mmCIF file of C-alpha atoms and ligand atoms in Angstrom:
data_model
loop_
_atom_site.group_PDB
_atom_site.id
_atom_site.type_symbol
_atom_site.label_atom_id
_atom_site.label_comp_id
_atom_site.label_asym_id
_atom_site.label_seq_id
_atom_site.Cartn_x
_atom_site.Cartn_y
_atom_site.Cartn_z
ATOM 1 C CA MET A 17 133.455 113.812 72.341
ATOM 2 C CA LYS A 18 130.956 112.328 74.804
ATOM 3 C CA ALA A 19 130.047 108.973 76.226
ATOM 4 C CA GLU A 20 126.848 107.690 77.782
ATOM 5 C CA ILE A 21 126.656 105.323 80.763
ATOM 6 C CA LEU A 22 123.589 103.289 81.668
ATOM 7 C CA VAL A 23 123.522 101.889 85.206
ATOM 8 C CA ASN A 24 121.564 98.659 85.607
ATOM 9 C CA ASN A 25 121.161 98.980 81.821
ATOM 10 C CA ARG A 26 118.518 101.665 82.134
ATOM 11 C CA PRO A 27 118.472 105.415 81.520
ATOM 12 C CA GLU A 28 116.158 106.407 84.395
ATOM 13 C CA PRO A 29 117.649 108.097 87.504
ATOM 14 C CA ALA A 30 115.791 105.531 89.668
ATOM 15 C CA SER A 31 118.093 102.832 88.262
ATOM 16 C CA ARG A 32 121.252 104.506 89.613
ATOM 17 C CA TYR A 33 121.509 102.558 92.880
ATOM 18 C CA LEU A 34 124.156 99.974 93.653
ATOM 19 C CA SER A 35 124.897 97.442 96.369
ATOM 20 C CA TRP A 36 127.806 95.023 96.963
ATOM 21 C CA ALA A 37 126.534 92.623 94.302
ATOM 22 C CA PRO A 38 127.636 93.753 90.820
ATOM 23 C CA SER A 39 125.119 95.620 88.690
ATOM 24 C CA PRO A 40 125.247 95.332 84.910
ATOM 25 C CA ALA A 41 126.094 98.589 83.115
ATOM 26 C CA ARG A 42 126.779 99.810 79.595
ATOM 27 C CA ILE A 43 128.868 102.530 78.074
ATOM 28 C CA ARG A 44 129.014 103.822 74.506
ATOM 29 C CA LEU A 45 130.384 106.751 72.580
ATOM 30 C CA SER A 46 127.367 109.015 72.099
ATOM 31 C CA ASP A 47 129.271 111.787 70.308
ATOM 32 C CA ALA A 48 132.363 110.706 68.374
ATOM 33 C CA THR A 49 133.355 114.210 67.225
ATOM 34 C CA GLY A 50 137.130 114.367 66.869
ATOM 35 C CA ALA A 51 137.696 110.620 67.133
ATOM 36 C CA THR A 52 139.115 108.638 64.246
ATOM 37 C CA GLN A 53 139.376 105.257 65.877
ATOM 38 C CA ALA A 54 138.105 103.397 68.956
ATOM 39 C CA VAL A 55 138.480 105.560 72.068
ATOM 40 C CA LYS A 56 140.175 104.187 75.149
ATOM 41 C CA VAL A 57 138.398 105.314 78.341
ATOM 42 C CA THR A 58 139.129 104.627 81.984
ATOM 43 C CA LEU A 59 136.263 104.171 84.410
ATOM 44 C CA SER A 60 136.775 105.268 87.994
ATOM 45 C CA ALA A 61 134.860 106.553 91.010
ATOM 46 C CA GLU A 62 134.697 110.207 91.995
ATOM 47 C CA SER A 63 133.431 110.487 95.534
ATOM 48 C CA SER A 64 132.419 113.427 97.668
ATOM 49 C CA PRO A 65 133.809 113.510 101.259
ATOM 50 C CA ASN A 66 132.368 110.509 103.154
ATOM 51 C CA GLY A 67 130.716 109.444 99.894
ATOM 52 C CA GLY A 68 130.422 105.892 98.653
ATOM 53 C CA GLY A 69 133.148 103.848 96.989
ATOM 54 C CA LEU A 70 132.896 101.845 93.758
ATOM 55 C CA VAL A 71 134.542 98.841 92.171
ATOM 56 C CA PHE A 72 134.410 97.749 88.535
ATOM 57 C CA PHE A 73 134.407 94.361 86.829
ATOM 58 C CA SER A 74 134.972 93.636 83.145
ATOM 59 C CA ALA A 75 132.962 90.428 83.550
ATOM 60 C CA LEU A 76 131.022 88.949 86.446
ATOM 61 C CA ALA A 77 133.630 86.317 87.207
ATOM 62 C CA SER A 78 136.535 88.781 87.164
ATOM 63 C CA ASN A 79 138.076 90.412 90.219
ATOM 64 C CA PRO A 80 136.863 93.857 91.288
ATOM 65 C CA LYS A 81 139.111 96.780 90.341
ATOM 66 C CA ALA A 82 139.269 100.436 91.330
ATOM 67 C CA THR A 83 139.537 101.433 87.657
ATOM 68 C CA LEU A 84 138.650 99.708 84.422
ATOM 69 C CA THR A 85 139.916 100.507 80.937
ATOM 70 C CA ILE A 86 137.540 100.004 78.020
ATOM 71 C CA GLN A 87 137.775 100.565 74.246
ATOM 72 C CA LEU A 88 134.684 102.368 72.963
ATOM 73 C CA PRO A 89 133.919 101.590 69.311
ATOM 74 C CA LEU A 90 133.687 104.582 66.993
ATOM 75 C CA ASP A 91 130.274 103.489 65.674
ATOM 76 C CA GLY A 92 128.663 104.117 69.069
ATOM 77 C CA SER A 93 127.999 100.483 69.842
ATOM 78 C CA THR A 94 127.710 99.458 73.458
ATOM 79 C CA VAL A 95 130.298 97.876 75.750
ATOM 80 C CA THR A 96 129.109 96.102 78.881
ATOM 81 C CA PHE A 97 130.768 96.158 82.286
ATOM 82 C CA PHE A 98 129.769 95.641 85.918
ATOM 83 C CA VAL A 99 129.900 98.044 88.831
ATOM 84 C CA ALA A 100 129.290 97.619 92.573
ATOM 85 C CA GLY A 101 129.733 99.439 95.822
ATOM 86 C CA LYS A 102 133.131 98.994 97.429
ATOM 87 C CA PHE A 103 132.576 96.868 100.527
ATOM 88 C CA GLY A 104 132.852 99.033 103.648
ATOM 89 C CA LYS A 105 132.206 102.249 101.694
ATOM 90 C CA PRO A 106 128.422 102.680 101.489
ATOM 91 C CA SER A 107 126.945 106.031 100.511
ATOM 92 C CA ARG A 108 125.499 108.374 103.102
ATOM 93 C CA SER A 109 123.401 110.344 100.659
ATOM 94 C CA ASP A 110 121.939 110.038 97.215
ATOM 95 C CA GLY A 111 124.431 110.609 94.393
ATOM 96 C CA ASP A 112 127.460 111.060 96.660
ATOM 97 C CA VAL A 113 129.685 109.083 94.275
ATOM 98 C CA SER A 114 129.941 109.173 90.488
ATOM 99 C CA ILE A 115 130.991 106.743 87.786
ATOM 100 C CA VAL A 116 133.372 108.765 85.655
ATOM 101 C CA ALA A 117 134.694 107.859 82.188
ATOM 102 C CA LYS A 118 137.859 109.680 81.135
ATOM 103 C CA SER A 119 139.908 109.691 77.976
ATOM 104 C CA GLY A 120 143.225 111.084 79.162
ATOM 105 C CA ALA A 121 142.247 114.205 81.093
ATOM 106 C CA ASN A 122 138.946 114.544 79.211
ATOM 107 C CA LYS A 123 135.844 113.607 81.124
ATOM 108 C CA LEU A 124 133.520 111.953 78.593
ATOM 109 C CA ALA A 125 130.780 110.905 81.003
ATOM 110 C CA SER A 126 129.828 111.157 84.662
ATOM 111 C CA VAL A 127 126.814 109.568 86.359
ATOM 112 C CA ALA A 128 126.024 110.156 90.027
ATOM 113 C CA VAL A 129 124.993 106.973 91.823
ATOM 114 C CA MET A 130 124.317 105.797 95.353
ATOM 115 C CA VAL A 131 125.736 102.755 97.128
ATOM 116 C CA ARG A 132 122.449 102.056 98.879
ATOM 117 C CA ILE A 133 123.008 99.612 101.730
ATOM 118 C CA ARG A 134 120.977 98.388 104.686
ATOM 119 C CA LYS A 135 122.939 99.618 107.710
ATOM 120 C CA ASN A 136 123.013 98.982 111.426
ATOM 121 C CA ALA A 137 120.426 101.499 112.670
ATOM 122 C CA ALA A 138 122.774 102.439 115.516
ATOM 123 C CA THR A 139 125.324 103.770 113.016
ATOM 124 C CA LEU A 140 123.094 105.974 110.845
ATOM 125 C CA THR A 141 123.990 109.642 110.659
ATOM 126 C CA PRO A 142 121.247 111.945 111.994
ATOM 127 C CA ALA A 143 120.465 112.872 108.375
ATOM 128 C CA GLU A 144 120.119 109.218 107.324
ATOM 129 C CA ARG A 145 117.935 108.512 110.355
ATOM 130 C CA ASP A 146 115.680 111.489 109.665
ATOM 131 C CA ARG A 147 115.196 110.547 106.019
ATOM 132 C CA PHE A 148 114.241 107.005 106.964
ATOM 133 C CA VAL A 149 111.833 108.132 109.690
ATOM 134 C CA ASP A 150 110.292 110.685 107.359
ATOM 135 C CA ALA A 151 109.737 108.173 104.529
ATOM 136 C CA PHE A 152 108.260 105.649 106.969
ATOM 137 C CA ALA A 153 105.914 108.249 108.455
ATOM 138 C CA ARG A 154 104.808 109.219 104.957
ATOM 139 C CA LEU A 155 104.095 105.582 104.059
ATOM 140 C CA ASN A 156 101.805 105.490 107.091
ATOM 141 C CA ASN A 157 100.418 108.974 106.414
ATOM 142 C CA ARG A 158 98.699 109.186 109.816
ATOM 143 C CA GLY A 159 96.997 105.854 109.195
ATOM 144 C CA THR A 160 95.623 106.646 105.741
ATOM 145 C CA GLY A 161 98.639 105.510 103.677
ATOM 146 C CA ARG A 162 99.762 102.296 102.017
ATOM 147 C CA PHE A 163 101.334 101.057 105.231
ATOM 148 C CA ALA A 164 97.901 99.635 106.141
ATOM 149 C CA ASP A 165 98.436 96.967 103.452
ATOM 150 C CA PHE A 166 101.649 95.847 105.140
ATOM 151 C CA ARG A 167 99.930 95.633 108.497
ATOM 152 C CA ASN A 168 97.162 93.542 106.889
ATOM 153 C CA MET A 169 99.575 91.286 105.009
ATOM 154 C CA HIS A 170 101.291 90.258 108.212
ATOM 155 C CA VAL A 171 98.080 89.825 110.215
ATOM 156 C CA ASN A 172 96.224 87.802 107.563
ATOM 157 C CA GLY A 173 99.304 85.798 106.623
ATOM 158 C CA ALA A 174 99.844 84.856 110.232
ATOM 159 C CA ALA A 175 96.266 83.683 110.603
ATOM 160 C CA SER A 176 96.739 81.003 107.930
ATOM 161 C CA ALA A 177 100.385 80.005 108.322
ATOM 162 C CA GLN A 178 101.557 81.656 105.094
ATOM 163 C CA ALA A 179 104.502 83.307 106.786
ATOM 164 C CA HIS A 180 105.350 81.579 110.058
ATOM 165 C CA GLY A 181 106.000 78.217 111.668
ATOM 166 C CA ASN A 182 107.200 76.676 108.387
ATOM 167 C CA PRO A 183 110.346 76.729 106.220
ATOM 168 C CA GLY A 184 109.123 79.657 104.107
ATOM 169 C CA PHE A 185 109.352 81.977 107.122
ATOM 170 C CA LEU A 186 112.645 83.487 105.966
ATOM 171 C CA SER A 187 111.718 83.755 102.274
ATOM 172 C CA TRP A 188 108.332 85.268 103.026
ATOM 173 C CA HIS A 189 109.776 87.903 105.318
ATOM 174 C CA ARG A 190 112.599 88.665 102.870
ATOM 175 C CA ALA A 191 110.002 89.460 100.207
ATOM 176 C CA TYR A 192 107.892 91.380 102.701
ATOM 177 C CA LEU A 193 110.770 93.619 103.772
ATOM 178 C CA LEU A 194 111.803 94.169 100.165
ATOM 179 C CA ASP A 195 108.268 95.160 99.195
ATOM 180 C CA LEU A 196 108.143 97.666 102.054
ATOM 181 C CA GLU A 197 111.647 98.979 101.327
ATOM 182 C CA ARG A 198 110.776 99.563 97.673
ATOM 183 C CA GLU A 199 107.673 101.490 98.735
ATOM 184 C CA LEU A 200 109.853 103.627 101.013
ATOM 185 C CA GLN A 201 112.206 104.177 98.070
ATOM 186 C CA ASN A 202 109.283 105.321 95.931
ATOM 187 C CA ILE A 203 108.893 108.066 98.538
ATOM 188 C CA ASP A 204 112.644 108.725 98.965
ATOM 189 C CA PRO A 205 114.995 106.699 96.750
ATOM 190 C CA GLY A 206 117.938 107.436 99.058
ATOM 191 C CA VAL A 207 116.477 105.342 101.906
ATOM 192 C CA ALA A 208 117.375 101.738 102.775
ATOM 193 C CA LEU A 209 115.882 99.695 105.595
ATOM 194 C CA PRO A 210 118.172 99.765 108.660
ATOM 195 C CA TYR A 211 118.427 96.811 111.029
ATOM 196 C CA TRP A 212 118.229 96.583 114.788
ATOM 197 C CA ARG A 213 120.987 94.312 116.009
ATOM 198 C CA PHE A 214 118.938 92.850 118.852
ATOM 199 C CA ASP A 215 121.803 91.029 120.567
ATOM 200 C CA LYS A 216 123.520 94.360 121.350
ATOM 201 C CA PRO A 217 122.559 97.484 123.315
ATOM 202 C CA ALA A 218 120.945 100.044 121.007
ATOM 203 C CA PRO A 219 120.962 103.411 122.752
ATOM 204 C CA PHE A 220 120.685 105.354 119.489
ATOM 205 C CA ILE A 221 117.504 103.588 118.279
ATOM 206 C CA PHE A 222 115.134 103.866 121.247
ATOM 207 C CA THR A 223 115.341 107.645 121.345
ATOM 208 C CA PRO A 224 112.799 110.456 120.828
ATOM 209 C CA GLU A 225 114.353 111.270 117.436
ATOM 210 C CA PHE A 226 114.250 107.720 116.096
ATOM 211 C CA LEU A 227 111.839 104.932 117.187
ATOM 212 C CA GLY A 228 110.729 106.693 120.356
ATOM 213 C CA THR A 229 110.999 106.132 124.088
ATOM 214 C CA SER A 230 108.505 104.126 126.152
ATOM 215 C CA ASP A 231 106.870 105.055 129.448
ATOM 216 C CA PRO A 232 106.155 102.295 132.027
ATOM 217 C CA LEU A 233 102.788 101.568 130.395
ATOM 218 C CA GLY A 234 104.400 101.219 126.974
ATOM 219 C CA THR A 235 103.173 104.455 125.466
ATOM 220 C CA VAL A 236 105.839 105.560 123.010
ATOM 221 C CA SER A 237 106.672 109.235 122.764
ATOM 222 C CA PHE A 238 108.648 111.147 120.172
ATOM 223 C CA ALA A 239 110.462 114.424 119.700
ATOM 224 C CA GLN A 240 108.314 117.276 118.369
ATOM 225 C CA THR A 241 110.355 117.098 115.172
ATOM 226 C CA ASN A 242 109.743 113.351 114.652
ATOM 227 C CA PRO A 243 106.876 112.650 112.220
ATOM 228 C CA LEU A 244 106.410 109.175 113.733
ATOM 229 C CA GLN A 245 104.464 110.980 116.494
ATOM 230 C CA PHE A 246 101.487 110.791 114.089
ATOM 231 C CA TRP A 247 101.900 107.038 113.436
ATOM 232 C CA SER A 248 98.493 105.412 113.340
ATOM 233 C CA THR A 249 97.216 101.879 112.694
ATOM 234 C CA ASP A 250 93.709 100.403 112.840
ATOM 235 C CA GLY A 251 92.287 103.870 113.470
ATOM 236 C CA VAL A 252 94.296 104.386 116.645
ATOM 237 C CA GLN A 253 97.141 106.860 116.932
ATOM 238 C CA GLY A 254 100.317 105.868 118.721
ATOM 239 C CA ILE A 255 102.525 102.880 119.377
ATOM 240 C CA ASN A 256 102.487 100.576 122.379
ATOM 241 C CA ARG A 257 105.891 99.060 123.105
ATOM 242 C CA ARG A 258 107.243 98.193 126.533
ATOM 243 C CA PRO A 259 110.856 97.010 126.563
ATOM 244 C CA LEU A 260 111.464 94.407 129.288
ATOM 245 C CA PHE A 261 115.174 95.188 129.175
ATOM 246 C CA ASN A 262 117.362 98.277 129.386
ATOM 247 C CA THR A 263 117.607 99.367 125.752
ATOM 248 C CA ALA A 264 120.594 101.615 126.470
ATOM 249 C CA THR A 265 122.771 98.943 128.044
ATOM 250 C CA GLN A 266 121.391 95.535 127.002
ATOM 251 C CA GLY A 267 120.275 93.555 123.986
ATOM 252 C CA GLY A 268 116.987 91.621 123.880
ATOM 253 C CA ILE A 269 116.297 89.114 126.644
ATOM 254 C CA ASN A 270 117.755 85.608 126.687
ATOM 255 C CA LEU A 271 118.348 85.433 122.998
ATOM 256 C CA LEU A 272 121.006 83.711 120.962
ATOM 257 C CA THR A 273 123.835 86.025 120.012
ATOM 258 C CA GLU A 274 124.775 86.453 116.400
ATOM 259 C CA ALA A 275 127.657 83.991 116.742
ATOM 260 C CA GLN A 276 125.380 81.424 118.375
ATOM 261 C CA THR A 277 122.745 81.893 115.672
ATOM 262 C CA LEU A 278 125.300 81.328 112.919
ATOM 263 C CA ALA A 279 126.393 78.187 114.782
ATOM 264 C CA LEU A 280 122.903 76.619 114.707
ATOM 265 C CA GLY A 281 124.158 74.408 111.909
ATOM 266 C CA ALA A 282 125.244 74.294 108.270
ATOM 267 C CA ASP A 283 121.957 72.766 107.159
ATOM 268 C CA PHE A 284 118.854 74.931 106.701
ATOM 269 C CA VAL A 285 116.760 72.483 108.759
ATOM 270 C CA ASP A 286 118.935 73.414 111.735
ATOM 271 C CA PHE A 287 119.312 77.099 110.932
ATOM 272 C CA GLU A 288 115.562 77.653 110.507
ATOM 273 C CA ASN A 289 115.227 77.155 114.263
ATOM 274 C CA LEU A 290 116.198 80.813 114.511
ATOM 275 C CA GLU A 291 112.486 81.512 114.049
ATOM 276 C CA GLY A 292 112.051 80.663 117.745
ATOM 277 C CA ASP A 293 115.345 81.965 119.121
ATOM 278 C CA PRO A 294 116.570 84.626 118.524
ATOM 279 C CA HIS A 295 113.665 85.862 116.329
ATOM 280 C CA GLY A 296 110.803 85.021 118.692
ATOM 281 C CA SER A 297 112.906 85.922 121.708
ATOM 282 C CA ALA A 298 113.541 89.382 120.253
ATOM 283 C CA HIS A 299 109.785 89.912 119.770
ATOM 284 C CA VAL A 300 108.928 88.914 123.335
ATOM 285 C CA SER A 301 111.664 91.084 124.813
ATOM 286 C CA PHE A 302 108.854 93.658 124.807
ATOM 287 C CA GLY A 303 105.305 93.998 125.953
ATOM 288 C CA GLY A 304 102.945 95.728 123.548
ATOM 289 C CA SER A 305 102.076 95.100 119.935
ATOM 290 C CA ILE A 306 105.458 93.776 118.795
ATOM 291 C CA SER A 307 105.243 90.846 121.225
ATOM 292 C CA SER A 308 102.574 88.899 119.310
ATOM 293 C CA ILE A 309 102.385 87.903 115.649
ATOM 294 C CA GLY A 310 98.916 89.298 115.055
ATOM 295 C CA THR A 311 99.859 92.831 116.070
ATOM 296 C CA ALA A 312 103.661 92.944 115.645
ATOM 297 C CA ALA A 313 103.698 94.733 112.288
ATOM 298 C CA LYS A 314 101.815 97.692 113.790
ATOM 299 C CA ASP A 315 105.120 98.853 115.294
ATOM 300 C CA PRO A 316 107.774 100.315 112.943
ATOM 301 C CA LEU A 317 110.373 98.515 115.083
ATOM 302 C CA PHE A 318 109.100 95.253 113.560
ATOM 303 C CA PHE A 319 110.805 96.064 110.255
ATOM 304 C CA LEU A 320 114.175 96.805 111.867
ATOM 305 C CA LEU A 321 113.930 93.637 113.940
ATOM 306 C CA HIS A 322 113.137 91.568 110.852
ATOM 307 C CA ALA A 323 115.867 93.228 108.811
ATOM 308 C CA ASN A 324 118.257 91.768 111.380
ATOM 309 C CA VAL A 325 116.658 88.319 111.100
ATOM 310 C CA ASP A 326 117.080 88.578 107.331
ATOM 311 C CA ARG A 327 120.664 89.751 107.768
ATOM 312 C CA LEU A 328 121.407 86.734 109.965
ATOM 313 C CA TRP A 329 120.103 84.520 107.163
ATOM 314 C CA ALA A 330 122.282 86.412 104.667
ATOM 315 C CA LYS A 331 125.328 85.932 106.908
ATOM 316 C CA TRP A 332 124.564 82.249 107.290
ATOM 317 C CA GLN A 333 124.092 81.878 103.525
ATOM 318 C CA ARG A 334 127.474 83.440 102.865
ATOM 319 C CA LYS A 335 129.237 81.500 105.612
ATOM 320 C CA PHE A 336 128.081 78.132 104.278
ATOM 321 C CA GLY A 337 127.493 78.948 100.591
ATOM 322 C CA ARG A 338 123.725 78.427 100.718
ATOM 323 C CA PHE A 339 122.412 80.523 97.813
ATOM 324 C CA ASP A 340 121.435 77.776 95.402
ATOM 325 C CA PRO A 341 117.803 76.649 95.776
ATOM 326 C CA SER A 342 118.704 73.299 94.212
ATOM 327 C CA MET A 343 121.215 72.544 96.979
ATOM 328 C CA ALA A 344 119.614 70.342 99.638
ATOM 329 C CA ALA A 345 121.238 72.113 102.608
ATOM 330 C CA ALA A 346 120.081 75.559 101.400
ATOM 331 C CA TYR A 347 116.406 74.940 102.207
ATOM 332 C CA ASP A 348 114.050 72.619 104.050
ATOM 333 C CA SER A 349 112.274 70.752 101.266
ATOM 334 C CA SER A 350 110.354 68.371 103.486
ATOM 335 C CA PRO A 351 107.508 66.822 101.428
ATOM 336 C CA SER A 352 105.055 67.676 104.186
ATOM 337 C CA ASN A 353 105.542 71.417 103.739
ATOM 338 C CA PRO A 354 102.225 73.219 103.319
ATOM 339 C CA ILE A 355 101.474 75.310 100.253
ATOM 340 C CA GLY A 356 103.437 78.533 100.205
ATOM 341 C CA HIS A 357 106.462 76.840 101.791
ATOM 342 C CA ARG A 358 107.741 74.658 98.941
ATOM 343 C CA LEU A 359 110.468 76.119 96.745
ATOM 344 C CA PRO A 360 108.414 76.435 93.508
ATOM 345 C CA ASP A 361 105.312 77.812 95.296
ATOM 346 C CA THR A 362 104.334 81.411 94.723
ATOM 347 C CA MET A 363 103.878 83.321 97.929
ATOM 348 C CA TRP A 364 100.718 84.934 99.208
ATOM 349 C CA PRO A 365 99.651 87.772 99.075
ATOM 350 C CA TRP A 366 101.748 88.844 96.090
ATOM 351 C CA ASN A 367 100.324 85.974 94.002
ATOM 352 C CA GLY A 368 96.802 87.318 94.560
ATOM 353 C CA VAL A 369 95.509 83.822 95.395
ATOM 354 C CA THR A 370 92.674 83.739 97.922
ATOM 355 C CA GLY A 371 90.571 80.956 99.409
ATOM 356 C CA ALA A 372 91.642 78.013 101.599
ATOM 357 C CA PRO A 373 94.364 77.092 102.300
ATOM 358 C CA ARG A 374 95.322 80.655 101.393
ATOM 359 C CA PRO A 375 93.748 83.565 103.297
ATOM 360 C CA THR A 376 90.446 85.031 102.121
ATOM 361 C CA THR A 377 92.018 88.311 100.999
ATOM 362 C CA ALA A 378 95.330 89.283 99.399
ATOM 363 C CA PRO A 379 96.116 92.830 100.487
ATOM 364 C CA GLY A 380 98.687 95.015 98.785
ATOM 365 C CA GLY A 381 98.790 93.544 95.278
ATOM 366 C CA ALA A 382 101.971 92.540 93.461
ATOM 367 C CA LEU A 383 105.429 93.065 94.966
ATOM 368 C CA ALA A 384 106.748 96.553 94.192
ATOM 369 C CA ALA A 385 108.963 96.743 91.107
ATOM 370 C CA SER A 386 112.481 98.191 90.985
ATOM 371 C CA LEU A 387 114.369 99.774 88.079
ATOM 372 C CA CYS A 388 117.603 98.316 89.509
ATOM 373 C CA THR A 389 116.660 94.661 89.010
ATOM 374 C CA ALA A 390 113.747 92.665 87.617
ATOM 375 C CA SER A 391 113.845 90.156 90.484
ATOM 376 C CA PRO A 392 112.007 88.741 92.334
ATOM 377 C CA GLY A 393 109.157 89.790 90.018
ATOM 378 C CA PRO A 394 105.597 90.703 90.941
ATOM 379 C CA LYS A 395 104.660 87.238 92.253
ATOM 380 C CA PRO A 396 107.771 85.846 93.948
ATOM 381 C CA ARG A 397 108.207 82.145 94.595
ATOM 382 C CA VAL A 398 109.878 80.833 97.742
ATOM 383 C CA MET A 399 112.949 79.916 95.655
ATOM 384 C CA ASP A 400 113.297 83.456 94.269
ATOM 385 C CA CYS A 401 114.329 84.757 97.680
ATOM 386 C CA LEU A 402 117.431 82.613 98.257
ATOM 387 C CA ASP A 403 119.977 83.959 95.759
ATOM 388 C CA TYR A 404 119.543 87.587 96.805
ATOM 389 C CA GLN A 405 122.980 88.672 95.566
ATOM 390 C CA GLY A 406 122.755 86.809 92.274
ATOM 391 C CA VAL A 407 125.659 84.569 93.286
ATOM 392 C CA ILE A 408 124.291 81.521 91.444
ATOM 393 C CA SER A 409 122.225 83.306 88.837
ATOM 394 C CA PRO A 410 123.030 87.024 88.288
ATOM 395 C CA ASN A 411 119.470 87.831 87.255
ATOM 396 C CA ALA A 412 118.195 86.621 90.627
ATOM 397 C CA ARG A 413 119.811 89.612 92.387
ATOM 398 C CA LEU A 414 117.233 91.382 94.562
ATOM 399 C CA GLY A 415 119.076 94.705 94.821
ATOM 400 C CA PHE A 416 119.774 94.996 98.537
ATOM 401 C CA ASP A 417 122.785 94.278 100.720
ATOM 402 C CA TYR A 418 123.848 94.612 104.359
ATOM 403 C CA ASP A 419 126.713 96.785 105.550
ATOM 404 C CA ASP A 420 128.653 93.842 107.001
ATOM 405 C CA VAL A 421 127.776 91.039 104.568
ATOM 406 C CA ARG A 422 130.048 90.945 101.536
ATOM 407 C CA PHE A 423 129.201 89.783 98.042
ATOM 408 C CA ARG A 424 129.612 85.969 97.827
HETATM 409 CU CU1 CU B 524 108.829 88.425 113.485
#
């Protein structure tokens, strides 16, 4: 007797990644030998030491459980269920936890999965850090890789207000980070984008093994083993970044703390002021490329900084219940918003639209697809980026989560 489990309703290994938001799954009896009636199976997690944890749901609205009992029809038809990472128990490596289906002591199916979560960069294990750095360096490929598109997207988008200074700032950057993260996952599916919590000291991040250390002129140097030493943009090797604060003992300069940011207000029109402080303040806590919009995305640190901005938005959304695009307080729908910043607008460059008021080019093509979820689709709209956990509409789930932001 055997059963078959499909995670995210797909057979491919690249679909076997979970976050805190429930993923749809299916189980069926694939070999009914020996069975004479429906077979009762119990789903549970089998985790390696320090591996991820799982929870199961019979339906989306039901409470999460450590185990779930299901009757599998004899005719091999499919039963649906939902599975998610257990909050606080993310994976450390690919496949370090399995969904197991047992009938009594008989194991009928086992599928290794990963609870793939965006973590505080300061808490990564050396192995997690090295995998991230390696995937990022490969995306750059000494300046010849696809990373050049991401550099160009940010530069060109900034030049025509597609991404900054307007309410779509958070949505645009959420899509941008997701696109980059999915490209990293095409290189190494066990990688998630870590965040730099810029209101805290980060001694583990500004090190030779991770994002490098800066000399007084801002030249960043790396350990001999760190492939970021070959990082190159615009035909120039190296990174210029000059922290104006002590990275080992301080956070960024004069910026709102996390608690202060979350207290900006319950209405998006108040919360969106985070674009100036702490977001802008974090950027200008350095000299070098990260301190101005036109060059910021040349520095890998940009993506960890913005992952924290996105995480702050996620925290705010959860605190005030602001996932529903049709809720007035969840977005700034001022009628004077320029194109690209209204909820139903598609966002450049993924929409491929060029010519004023959009930029003259649209680098990078469609947003990278994922086998874990169909959202936000190849040409995301501003509104597609709000319900990232699928709280309002399960199909809107974007497939990422943060280590300290629960599901709904
Ligand atoms: Cu920024």
